[in-house]
Amino acid sequence: MMRPNTLNLESLVPRHVQRFEPYIPSRPEEELRKLYRFQKLYRLNNNENPLGPSPQALEAIAGFHPASGCYYPSGDCFYLRQGLAERFQLNPDQFIVGNGANEVIGMVIHAFCQEGDNIVTADKTFAVYEWVASFSGLETQLVPLQGFSYDDPELLRRMNGKTKIVFLCNPNNPTGTYWDRSRLCRFLDAVGIQHLVVLDEAYAEYVQCPDFPDGISLLHEYPNLIVFRTFSKIYGLAGFRIGYLAASGSLTDMIRRTAVVYSVNALAQVAALAALGDNEHIQRTREVVQEEKNFLVPAIRKKGIPIQADQGCFVMLRMPINDTLVYRKMLQRGIMIRSMTGFRFPNWIRVSIGQHEAMEAFLAALNEVLDDAQ
Amino acid sequence: MKVVVLPQPHQIRLGFFFHGEQFDPWSFNIGARISADDDTSLEGLGLLLAARSVDSFTIRPQELGNIEVWMTKKRTYPQTAPAPRESRTFTGPLTVGSASQESIRMFVGNLQAFYPESAFPAFLNSAGRLIDMLSAGEYDLCLALDDRGQVAGGILWNFLSDRAVECCGPYLFGPELEACAQDLMDAVINRIAKTSAVCLVSRWATPDVPHGTFEVLGKIHSFTLAEGMAEVPVLGRFLKEDEGLYVWTTPELEKYLGEQYGRLCIARRLLPAREEGERRRRHSVIAAHIDQQHQSALLTLALDGEDLESNILQQVASLLLHGVCVIHFELDLASAQKARLAPILMRNGFEPRLVLPHAGAGDIVLLEKVLHP
């Protein structure tokens, strides 16, 4: 009997997966160097910690016995959840750790949503909520930002009986705007407990404004609230892929059912637990980011370039030329920024705050690119 | 042979799938001639009639000697009358969004009134055709409407390939609509930003394109009876962070490509496309799409063959008889075979005019020959 030589992917693959457009991450530095021929690369595209991992995490990583790599890690990040519970005065069962916060987004959506349900979020925010919903066959209601900020009345208006989860990024990536405590609580009160609210606080540790809400402290008041945090940003462990969520025990009991145990490797768990206690590193990172923002923002304003600089370790600039051209021209000069067309911000770029040398290099390259454009 | 019929509101497409190692598609060429005195050429009569009866065709050789032929016959539509060209006042904030059939009719009427023929593709002469093309999903359209439903502007776009989108416009129907142009442009970019599209190009850009949206990819000639011959810019922008490509080239084309990629900061590695002695078909086929309104033709290589150079000369001569003034030839640089056409075209009067990133399987270089300057 003849064996057919082509797969019928039309019938094998669900339509919502066929329709989904996969995200293509940046190529490794060496490959980019071959294409763009830069000498040195300053990575200002992923909002990584300009100081790197905390010294305590580095020490813990160095102390990790390579031979123990043959053993499975703690399947549910036992000690890290103990550490998180102690820090936030909650029960360890109220935490679920994932292979980066991206994994916990998937866990939450899969735990609560089924065919016909929808999620609601902003149109210009962290893209992964929309991605996971799309390739899971769910509808995403995208609400336009108002003045760079989440639009609470419109978010409420778009919710319907099929809405399971509202995703809020606070402070928002990429605009850096945030809802203060009273605005967030008014929104949570208005949503009611028929829907879940996810509060993604990936950049919360960078915010020092007194009215910024600590989502984890609100878990006692709002049983439908789920808070995401990550070790990729201020803790400087992006390469280890580790993040977590906190929620009421009854919610984590459900979410845990969609969590793949052992997805967080042993080294990441060790590094994260050590980083969690390094308050000095967090403080130093905040100071460096603030100092460099204080250097960068006026320099950009002086050039007459519109800038959106609020909370977080990044700023956005509206360029007089197309952002993807700026990306290529900056990369030729060894500066990697994020072009924002893909975030639905055409002609904007996002720049991560780096150390002073990187900010100087960025400004010098930007001057050249702007001169070229004239 | 398998035959597939795809009826659409504005056209019908016929697909033929067959084993064709011995298939000689020569009479598909627009320059092909049949002589009653030549029995061999009469064998191609059926194909010749078929090729002349349709508006366009593609031939794709498949694995194991299989051939795929697609023929497209378009419906004819009445031309839409221009709307009265009068000064307009738009009331309230303009809303950019999808279009109703009535607003599409207004848009096409306004287009005829406010823009010369050279500013838009021929299919925009008919609201009926546009409505049908939109319903078939071939194009998308965004309109800017005021609070009384008056159409202040519009922009439309379609996918040239999985990775390239082409837009026409923005078209504006009144003064002081710069913000509207920006909103229309942003609407298109935001609609396609999360699709497979990597590049947005425009051969039909208007002077109202917001500054800084695009780079100029190059200039091509365009002809209309009313305006004569003019050079028009072709614009383009990436939508994503381009990660580079390999492209095939020949020594004749290499300098031009190097200059263009350098000017546009597009990272490409150029690979030499050499003749490697592989067996070729006897006859080549060149697909021709003629735009009567602009007296231009767009040629692409459908099938390579030993007679390629003489075939190109025949095509040019034949197009001249059809009254064509400007011929464009697209070469997809993802194919070494197609890149190898460059020197043949260049020694026969074609000049490279621009590179369209990702417009085919890879980048497309567009070569041009002007017949009546």
XYZ file of C-alpha atoms in Angstrom:
747
model
C 0.000 0.000 0.000
C 1.282 3.455 -0.896
C 2.048 5.708 2.023
C 0.940 9.321 1.553
C 3.988 11.578 1.701
C 2.385 14.806 2.855
C 0.603 15.512 6.129
C -2.859 16.987 5.921
C -2.159 19.823 8.336
C -5.460 21.486 7.444
C -7.304 18.697 9.226
C -4.691 17.916 11.882
C -4.184 21.431 13.220
C -6.996 23.435 14.848
C -7.933 26.560 12.893
C -6.973 28.895 15.726
C -3.460 27.407 15.751
C -3.193 27.625 11.955
C -4.202 31.287 12.124
C -1.724 32.150 14.874
C 1.414 33.902 13.732
C 4.434 32.650 15.699
C 6.703 35.189 17.341
C 10.213 35.174 15.925
C 12.707 36.111 18.632
C 15.878 38.057 17.896
C 18.800 36.053 16.569
C 21.760 35.328 18.848
C 24.328 38.085 19.180
C 26.921 36.302 17.003
C 24.458 35.937 14.138
C 23.481 39.605 14.378
C 27.142 40.582 14.440
C 27.679 38.751 11.121
C 24.720 40.557 9.563
C 25.192 44.044 11.002
C 28.966 44.023 11.557
C 29.035 45.856 14.886
C 32.013 45.611 17.221
C 30.302 45.704 20.593
C 26.614 45.196 21.345
C 24.611 47.082 23.988
C 21.390 45.153 24.589
C 18.718 47.773 25.287
C 15.787 45.800 23.881
C 14.586 43.423 26.607
C 14.469 45.499 29.798
C 17.057 43.331 31.491
C 18.706 44.453 34.747
C 21.609 46.786 33.818
C 23.611 45.464 36.793
C 23.020 41.804 36.009
C 22.028 39.178 38.598
C 22.292 39.973 42.295
C 25.642 39.085 43.900
C 23.826 36.684 46.240
C 22.275 34.913 43.255
C 25.680 34.714 41.561
C 27.107 33.170 44.702
C 24.303 30.625 44.857
C 24.763 29.790 41.166
C 28.515 29.319 41.694
C 27.752 27.033 44.634
C 25.455 24.829 42.582
C 27.029 21.409 42.222
C 26.974 20.576 38.487
C 26.758 16.872 39.176
C 23.414 17.387 40.910
C 22.078 18.237 37.446
C 21.285 14.540 37.103
C 18.480 14.837 39.661
C 15.030 16.249 39.004
C 14.490 19.644 40.621
C 11.850 20.238 43.241
C 8.757 19.713 41.106
C 6.782 22.516 42.711
C 9.669 24.796 43.755
C 9.137 23.884 47.401
C 11.846 26.052 49.026
C 11.259 29.022 46.753
C 7.546 29.022 47.611
C 8.518 28.887 51.298
C 10.754 31.918 50.714
C 8.013 33.801 48.882
C 5.493 32.960 51.626
C 7.822 34.291 54.284
C 8.496 37.462 52.339
C 4.851 38.239 51.595
C 3.326 36.730 54.730
C 1.143 34.295 52.796
C 0.784 30.528 52.681
C 3.275 28.722 50.366
C 0.293 27.123 48.633
C -0.724 30.580 47.437
C 2.268 30.662 45.079
C 2.857 28.837 41.823
C 6.245 29.150 40.163
C 6.650 28.827 36.423
C 9.302 28.722 33.718
C 9.135 32.491 33.423
C 5.962 34.491 33.999
C 4.965 33.505 30.451
C 4.333 29.983 31.671
C 2.039 31.118 34.458
C 0.022 33.154 31.922
C -0.627 29.892 30.082
C -1.515 28.071 33.314
C -4.129 30.667 34.274
C -5.741 30.829 30.847
C -5.906 27.055 30.557
C -7.265 26.656 34.088
C -10.214 28.986 33.620
C -11.038 29.427 29.936
C -12.746 27.168 27.473
C -14.041 27.482 23.922
C -16.321 30.493 23.575
C -14.773 32.411 26.476
C -12.854 35.636 26.058
C -10.205 37.649 27.823
C -10.050 41.446 27.986
C -6.877 43.508 27.967
C -5.331 46.614 26.356
C -4.333 46.766 22.701
C -0.880 48.139 23.471
C 0.504 46.099 26.307
C 2.592 42.982 26.955
C 1.681 40.760 24.031
C 1.735 37.331 25.654
C -1.806 37.513 27.129
C -3.199 37.995 23.623
C -0.893 35.336 22.130
C -1.784 32.601 24.605
C -5.491 33.373 24.259
C -5.226 33.311 20.451
C -3.446 29.989 20.119
C -5.774 28.546 22.765
C -8.775 29.356 20.572
C -10.089 32.186 22.752
C -11.240 35.625 21.740
C -9.287 38.624 23.007
C -11.084 41.924 23.484
C -8.425 44.572 22.957
C -9.221 47.950 24.488
C -7.280 50.968 23.165
C -5.139 52.801 25.687
C -6.236 56.278 26.729
C -3.283 58.632 26.975
C -0.832 55.713 27.291
C -2.850 54.245 30.170
C -5.346 51.396 30.565
C -8.894 52.708 30.008
C -10.917 51.398 32.964
C -14.456 52.395 31.846
C -13.889 50.858 28.417
C -12.403 47.684 29.904
C -15.557 47.303 32.013
C -17.786 48.026 29.024
C -16.092 45.352 26.904
C -16.535 42.630 29.525
C -19.466 40.302 29.027
C -20.813 37.016 30.287
C -18.122 35.150 28.377
C -15.256 37.160 29.868
C -13.219 35.005 32.195
C -10.119 37.105 32.793
C -9.091 40.744 32.581
C -5.328 41.202 32.201
C -3.815 44.420 33.563
C -0.118 45.197 33.298
C 0.756 47.566 36.155
C 2.973 49.458 35.424
C 2.234 48.933 31.779
C 4.862 47.611 29.438
C 5.723 49.504 27.216
C 4.212 52.841 28.336
C 5.257 52.714 32.015
C 1.924 54.187 33.199
C 0.261 52.762 36.290
C -3.023 52.752 38.135
C -2.755 53.968 41.697
C -4.244 52.024 44.565
C -7.594 53.788 44.625
C -8.106 53.475 40.854
C -7.202 49.792 40.930
C -9.530 49.104 43.880
C -12.401 50.981 42.199
C -11.869 48.805 39.139
C -11.725 45.580 41.165
C -14.905 46.574 42.986
C -16.650 47.266 39.692
C -15.549 43.980 38.118
C -17.053 41.916 40.920
C -16.209 38.314 41.638
C -17.784 36.782 38.525
C -14.581 37.519 36.591
C -10.902 37.056 37.378
C -8.422 39.914 37.294
C -4.764 39.237 36.579
C -2.421 41.976 37.713
C 0.942 41.587 35.997
C 3.522 43.308 38.186
C 6.657 42.396 36.228
C 8.089 45.879 36.823
C 6.499 46.618 40.210
C 9.790 46.556 42.100
C 10.998 49.535 40.043
C 8.100 51.765 41.159
C 8.711 53.877 44.225
C 5.641 56.111 44.105
C 3.783 55.925 47.415
C 0.383 55.494 45.732
C 1.511 52.488 43.671
C -0.522 49.468 44.779
C 1.140 46.271 45.921
C -1.131 43.698 44.311
C -0.098 40.911 46.644
C -1.317 42.930 49.645
C -4.758 43.115 47.973
C -5.213 39.358 47.741
C -6.941 39.336 51.158
C -9.605 41.726 49.887
C -10.151 40.379 46.371
C -10.528 36.603 46.058
C -10.683 36.919 42.247
C -7.282 38.617 41.990
C -4.164 36.884 40.642
C -0.794 38.649 40.752
C 2.138 37.855 38.445
C 5.742 38.653 39.328
C 9.001 37.715 37.644
C 12.673 37.178 38.431
C 13.587 38.294 34.888
C 13.532 42.030 35.493
C 14.844 43.650 38.672
C 16.245 40.343 39.967
C 18.362 40.018 36.808
C 17.651 36.338 36.135
C 16.010 36.551 32.689
C 18.187 33.786 31.269
C 17.053 31.350 33.961
C 13.353 31.708 33.049
C 11.570 31.902 36.372
C 8.463 33.792 37.456
C 5.503 33.209 39.744
C 1.934 34.010 40.554
C 0.211 34.640 43.862
C -3.520 34.218 44.490
C -6.005 32.851 46.990
C -5.518 29.198 47.901
C -8.740 28.205 46.169
C -7.553 29.772 42.898
C -4.036 28.302 43.078
C -5.607 24.903 43.780
C -7.319 25.154 40.371
C -4.375 26.714 38.530
C -1.997 24.045 39.827
C -4.023 21.470 37.845
C -2.775 23.019 34.578
C 0.806 23.450 35.804
C 3.401 21.069 34.447
C 5.515 20.044 37.422
C 9.311 20.073 37.050
C 9.153 22.881 34.473
C 11.433 25.110 36.572
C 15.012 23.891 36.633
C 17.056 23.439 39.791
C 19.574 26.198 39.085
C 16.820 28.755 38.476
C 15.191 27.819 41.797
C 18.473 28.216 43.688
C 19.268 31.540 41.987
C 15.772 32.956 42.540
C 15.692 32.037 46.225
C 19.036 33.768 46.778
C 18.009 36.824 44.732
C 14.777 37.156 46.695
C 16.713 38.075 49.821
C 19.112 40.531 48.159
C 17.366 43.791 48.948
C 20.596 45.722 48.523
C 20.836 44.698 44.864
C 17.263 45.757 44.263
C 17.903 49.135 45.823
C 21.104 49.635 43.840
C 19.323 48.706 40.597
C 16.563 51.227 41.319
C 19.139 53.933 41.933
C 21.085 53.212 38.741
C 17.909 53.122 36.647
C 16.695 56.390 38.161
C 20.065 58.099 37.682
C 20.314 57.023 34.047
C 16.713 58.020 33.363
C 17.532 61.420 34.815
C 20.438 61.595 32.363
C 18.624 60.212 29.296
C 15.191 61.836 29.429
C 16.298 65.507 29.391
C 18.843 64.700 26.651
C 16.076 63.229 24.498
C 13.696 66.103 25.244
C 16.417 68.558 24.256
C 16.422 66.994 20.793
C 12.678 67.649 20.525
C 11.853 63.961 20.313
C 8.555 63.005 21.984
C 9.275 60.673 24.889
C 7.038 58.576 27.100
C 8.990 58.061 30.302
C 7.103 56.868 33.351
C 7.721 53.872 35.627
C 9.907 50.850 34.905
C 13.384 50.419 33.471
C 12.516 51.626 29.958
C 11.323 54.653 28.017
C 9.582 55.056 24.670
C 10.601 57.542 21.963
C 8.560 58.619 18.939
C 10.978 58.749 16.056
C 10.677 61.040 13.033
C 11.453 57.988 10.861
C 10.140 54.465 10.812
C 11.047 52.524 13.951
C 12.196 49.386 12.140
C 14.685 51.478 10.134
C 15.903 52.969 13.415
C 16.304 49.407 14.749
C 18.512 48.446 11.800
C 20.552 51.653 11.871
C 21.099 51.422 15.624
C 22.073 47.765 15.346
C 24.723 48.684 12.770
C 26.098 50.938 15.498
C 25.966 48.191 18.126
C 22.791 49.320 19.910
C 19.868 46.933 20.105
C 16.558 48.634 20.872
C 12.966 47.409 20.497
C 11.016 48.671 17.501
C 7.416 49.152 18.540
C 5.350 48.580 15.398
C 4.749 45.062 16.703
C 3.259 46.579 19.883
C 0.949 48.632 17.598
C 3.003 51.781 18.248
C 4.295 52.576 14.738
C 7.393 54.805 14.660
C 8.027 54.401 18.397
C 11.033 52.638 19.873
C 11.454 51.315 23.408
C 14.824 51.683 25.057
C 15.824 49.796 28.181
C 17.742 51.794 30.736
C 21.314 50.576 30.857
C 24.483 51.598 32.632
C 25.929 55.019 31.868
C 28.294 53.797 29.150
C 25.357 52.186 27.328
C 23.240 55.341 27.614
C 26.093 57.458 26.238
C 26.533 55.011 23.357
C 22.787 55.060 22.709
C 22.669 58.860 22.540
C 25.690 59.034 20.249
C 24.196 56.450 17.879
C 20.795 58.150 17.980
C 22.396 61.478 17.009
C 23.989 59.832 13.986
C 20.750 58.163 12.956
C 18.807 61.416 13.276
C 21.479 63.316 11.331
C 21.270 60.678 8.584
C 17.517 61.108 8.435
C 17.667 64.834 7.752
C -5.757 15.685 -14.483
C -7.417 17.330 -11.514
C -9.387 20.519 -12.132
C -10.348 22.887 -9.328
C -12.833 25.722 -9.795
C -12.758 28.601 -7.315
C -15.646 30.978 -7.979
C -15.332 34.368 -6.284
C -17.635 37.383 -6.615
C -15.197 39.352 -8.792
C -13.441 36.541 -10.673
C -13.277 32.841 -11.281
C -10.103 30.830 -10.830
C -9.434 27.510 -12.515
C -6.658 25.266 -11.297
C -5.254 22.391 -13.401
C -3.029 19.790 -11.760
C -1.386 17.212 -13.991
C 1.756 15.234 -14.707
C 3.602 17.191 -17.360
C 7.166 16.179 -18.054
C 6.377 16.337 -21.779
C 4.074 19.336 -21.430
C 5.162 22.200 -23.672
C 3.556 25.372 -22.377
C 5.152 27.627 -24.998
C 1.858 28.955 -26.378
C 1.006 30.475 -22.987
C 3.431 33.273 -23.865
C 1.854 36.500 -25.011
C 4.364 36.608 -27.853
C 3.433 33.115 -29.092
C 2.049 32.892 -32.635
C 0.217 30.047 -34.363
C 0.538 29.462 -38.068
C -2.010 27.462 -40.064
C 0.891 26.219 -42.173
C 2.743 24.781 -39.228
C 1.195 21.626 -37.767
C 3.517 21.683 -34.757
C 2.467 25.162 -33.742
C -1.219 24.243 -34.236
C -0.867 21.747 -31.384
C -0.576 24.751 -29.081
C -3.772 26.380 -30.341
C -5.886 25.257 -27.395
C -3.440 26.603 -24.841
C -3.016 29.818 -26.770
C -6.762 30.418 -26.839
C -7.020 29.570 -23.148
C -4.190 31.915 -22.213
C -5.680 34.747 -24.279
C -9.179 34.218 -22.844
C -8.162 34.820 -19.251
C -6.799 37.856 -17.438
C -3.852 36.140 -15.798
C -2.268 32.751 -15.290
C 0.463 31.147 -13.234
C 2.372 27.961 -13.936
C 4.223 26.250 -11.124
C 6.320 23.152 -11.691
C 5.884 20.756 -8.759
C 7.835 17.729 -7.560
C 8.029 14.540 -9.689
C 7.283 16.333 -12.952
C 3.863 17.570 -11.879
C 2.557 20.907 -13.130
C 0.088 23.290 -11.507
C -1.611 25.874 -13.745
C -3.961 28.534 -12.410
C -6.023 30.723 -14.738
C -8.030 33.722 -13.603
C -10.877 35.388 -15.467
C -12.118 38.642 -13.994
C -15.665 39.953 -14.151
C -16.250 43.255 -15.903
C -17.880 46.040 -13.898
C -19.355 49.425 -14.779
C -17.150 52.403 -13.960
C -18.254 54.495 -10.995
C -19.051 58.125 -11.765
C -16.942 60.740 -9.988
C -18.620 62.463 -7.038
C -19.081 66.249 -7.336
C -15.725 67.821 -6.495
C -16.795 70.452 -4.040
C -15.350 71.895 -0.878
C -16.436 69.709 2.040
C -16.849 70.353 5.697
C -16.539 67.341 7.924
C -18.363 67.500 11.217
C -17.319 66.032 14.532
C -14.321 63.815 15.119
C -13.402 61.475 12.267
C -13.692 57.772 13.020
C -11.379 55.326 11.279
C -12.788 51.862 10.766
C -14.237 49.294 8.423
C -16.542 50.308 5.592
C -20.195 49.721 4.715
C -21.199 49.186 1.087
C -22.600 52.727 0.907
C -19.429 54.285 2.260
C -17.377 52.216 -0.220
C -19.470 53.682 -3.066
C -18.829 57.182 -1.709
C -15.123 56.424 -1.355
C -14.747 55.294 -4.976
C -16.778 58.287 -6.254
C -14.586 60.643 -4.247
C -11.461 58.929 -5.499
C -12.470 59.548 -9.120
C -13.180 63.189 -8.281
C -10.129 64.035 -6.186
C -7.270 61.977 -7.630
C -5.815 61.480 -11.117
C -5.810 58.009 -12.676
C -2.111 57.647 -11.953
C -2.778 57.724 -8.205
C -4.687 54.452 -7.884
C -4.836 50.982 -9.419
C -7.311 50.415 -12.235
C -9.662 48.207 -10.191
C -10.574 51.246 -8.081
C -12.528 52.631 -11.024
C -15.477 50.534 -9.961
C -17.194 50.516 -6.569
C -18.899 47.241 -7.466
C -15.583 45.539 -8.114
C -14.097 46.902 -4.888
C -17.100 45.730 -2.852
C -16.743 42.242 -4.341
C -12.969 42.157 -3.841
C -13.383 43.191 -0.210
C -16.021 40.538 0.382
C -13.705 37.924 -1.170
C -11.011 39.003 1.288
C -8.630 39.995 -1.476
C -8.258 43.518 -0.110
C -8.966 45.332 3.156
C -10.174 48.898 3.397
C -10.208 51.434 6.223
C -12.263 54.594 5.849
C -12.345 57.794 7.878
C -15.938 58.919 8.379
C -17.306 62.032 10.021
C -20.317 61.944 12.321
C -22.711 62.336 9.382
C -21.160 59.373 7.576
C -19.288 61.465 5.010
C -16.125 59.782 3.770
C -13.130 62.008 4.510
C -10.463 59.522 3.458
C -9.490 55.933 3.006
C -6.670 53.494 2.545
C -6.636 49.914 1.281
C -4.181 47.072 1.364
C -3.598 43.466 0.347
C -1.056 40.716 0.929
C 1.422 40.362 -1.958
C 2.925 37.331 -0.258
C 2.768 35.842 3.248
C 5.371 38.373 4.271
C 4.646 41.521 2.251
C 1.616 43.806 2.224
C 0.949 46.521 -0.308
C -1.159 49.570 0.512
C -2.768 52.210 -1.704
C -3.292 55.702 -0.338
C -4.014 57.315 2.018
C -6.605 59.137 -0.089
C -8.011 62.326 1.447
C -11.090 64.198 0.243
C -10.649 67.636 1.716
C -8.103 70.102 3.075
C -6.415 69.961 6.481
C -6.738 66.246 6.929
C -3.120 65.522 7.946
C -4.224 63.950 11.228
C -6.684 61.782 9.310
C -3.836 60.579 7.037
C -1.825 59.623 10.103
C -4.802 57.786 11.648
C -5.436 55.869 8.415
C -1.780 54.919 8.093
C -1.594 53.859 11.751
C -4.800 51.840 11.318
C -3.261 49.797 8.498
C 0.004 49.254 10.333
C -1.759 48.280 13.542
C -4.053 45.875 11.672
C -1.129 44.025 10.092
C 1.468 44.474 12.844
C 0.754 41.075 14.386
C 0.290 39.123 11.164
C 2.885 37.242 9.145
C 3.668 40.454 7.241
C 7.262 41.633 7.569
C 7.166 44.491 5.108
C 4.652 47.095 3.922
C 5.193 48.548 0.456
C 3.310 51.060 -1.626
C 3.434 51.533 -5.361
C 0.367 53.769 -5.012
C 1.414 56.177 -2.286
C -0.089 59.657 -2.355
C 1.634 62.899 -1.328
C -0.443 62.652 1.863
C 1.582 59.740 3.287
C 2.699 60.977 6.735
C 6.353 61.948 6.803
C 8.650 59.306 8.261
C 6.304 56.388 7.694
C 8.236 54.867 4.786
C 11.573 54.793 3.055
C 11.786 55.375 -0.701
C 12.634 51.980 -2.203
C 13.112 53.436 -5.672
C 11.273 55.102 -8.541
C 9.423 53.611 -11.487
C 7.790 55.095 -14.553
C 4.041 55.374 -14.730
C 1.942 56.414 -17.714
C -1.596 57.707 -18.119
C -3.191 59.291 -21.144
C -4.097 62.402 -19.177
C -0.724 62.939 -17.535
C 1.761 61.226 -19.817
C 4.884 59.586 -18.450
C 6.095 60.371 -14.941
C 8.513 58.905 -12.421
C 6.777 57.864 -9.221
C 8.324 56.755 -5.934
C 7.712 53.293 -4.516
C 7.737 53.292 -0.727
C 8.378 50.594 1.816
C 8.899 49.923 5.507
C 9.581 46.906 7.617
C 6.992 45.962 10.208
C 9.281 43.735 12.215
C 12.905 43.626 13.171
C 14.379 42.152 9.986
C 16.662 39.243 10.748
C 18.420 39.135 7.389
C 18.120 36.861 4.335
C 20.221 35.174 1.716
C 19.580 36.447 -1.807
C 20.875 35.129 -5.110
C 22.510 37.528 -7.485
C 24.750 37.797 -10.544
C 27.769 40.065 -11.101
C 25.632 42.399 -13.243
C 23.124 42.914 -10.430
C 25.455 42.748 -7.451
C 26.558 46.386 -7.429
C 22.970 47.630 -7.612
C 21.807 45.321 -4.833
C 24.782 46.246 -2.654
C 23.966 49.936 -3.022
C 20.272 49.488 -2.286
C 20.733 47.192 0.691
C 23.401 49.543 2.045
C 21.240 52.637 1.564
C 18.264 51.008 3.294
C 20.369 49.264 5.990
C 18.922 45.899 5.029
C 21.158 43.022 6.087
C 21.500 40.541 3.231
C 24.096 37.991 2.234
C 24.526 37.832 -1.531
C 25.077 34.400 -3.068
C 26.353 33.975 -6.649
C 23.729 32.441 -8.959
C 25.705 30.582 -11.612
C 24.712 28.332 -14.475
C 25.393 24.836 -13.131
C 24.616 22.985 -16.351
C 21.283 21.529 -15.208
C 18.869 20.369 -17.898
C 16.375 23.036 -18.980
C 13.029 22.801 -20.719
C 13.040 23.703 -24.379
C 10.519 26.493 -24.004
C 10.192 29.068 -21.292
C 6.961 30.775 -20.223
C 6.724 34.368 -19.105
C 3.506 35.439 -17.409
C 2.300 38.906 -18.375
C -0.206 41.071 -16.552
C -1.212 44.085 -18.629
C -2.652 47.208 -16.992
C -4.477 48.951 -19.841
C -5.200 52.079 -17.835
C -1.531 52.722 -17.173
C -0.325 51.111 -20.417
C 2.095 49.000 -18.445
C 2.871 45.318 -18.108
C 4.267 43.265 -15.278
C 6.207 40.177 -16.322
C 7.313 37.242 -14.207
C 9.125 34.076 -15.110
C 6.623 31.221 -14.966
C 8.862 28.495 -16.397
C 12.521 28.594 -17.328
C 13.614 27.307 -20.746
C 16.425 27.324 -23.267
C 14.686 29.970 -25.391
C 14.452 32.482 -22.559
C 16.291 35.384 -24.161
C 14.484 35.148 -27.490
C 11.226 34.733 -25.615
C 11.848 37.962 -23.671
C 12.489 39.810 -26.948
C 9.268 38.358 -28.397
C 7.337 39.420 -25.318
C 8.660 42.963 -25.525
C 7.795 43.196 -29.228
C 4.333 41.834 -28.575
C 3.687 44.215 -25.679
C 4.733 47.100 -27.868
C 1.997 46.056 -30.297
C -0.461 46.020 -27.370
C 0.363 49.698 -26.760
C 2.334 49.067 -23.572
C 4.732 51.884 -22.643
C 6.382 50.552 -19.497
C 7.381 46.955 -18.796
C 8.351 45.741 -15.344
C 9.960 42.389 -14.738
C 9.935 40.921 -11.240
C 12.770 38.629 -10.212
C 12.425 36.753 -6.951
C 15.925 36.617 -5.488
C 15.052 33.572 -3.381
C 15.499 31.616 -6.621
C 18.931 31.318 -8.240
C 17.208 30.411 -11.490
C 15.253 33.666 -11.499
C 18.230 35.759 -10.392
C 20.091 34.429 -13.446
C 17.649 36.344 -15.657
C 19.114 39.670 -14.552
C 21.968 39.831 -17.084
C 19.640 38.744 -19.916
C 17.165 41.472 -19.026
C 19.852 44.093 -18.502
C 21.489 43.517 -21.866
C 18.043 43.902 -23.441
C 17.344 47.314 -22.044
C 15.873 46.577 -18.608
C 17.263 48.497 -15.624
C 16.949 47.540 -11.969
C 14.745 50.164 -10.307
C 14.026 48.916 -6.819
C 14.038 46.047 -4.354
C 10.790 44.980 -2.680
C 11.819 43.209 0.555
C 10.034 39.900 1.193
C 7.558 40.509 -1.645
C 8.014 36.973 -2.992
C 9.579 33.883 -1.495
C 12.450 36.314 -0.822
C 13.179 39.874 -1.915
C 11.997 40.882 -5.359
C 14.064 43.103 -7.606
C 12.014 45.051 -10.124
C 13.597 45.781 -13.501
C 12.042 48.266 -15.889
C 12.084 48.947 -19.623
C 10.450 52.101 -20.947
C 9.238 51.681 -24.515
C 7.917 55.198 -25.244
C 9.757 57.724 -23.126
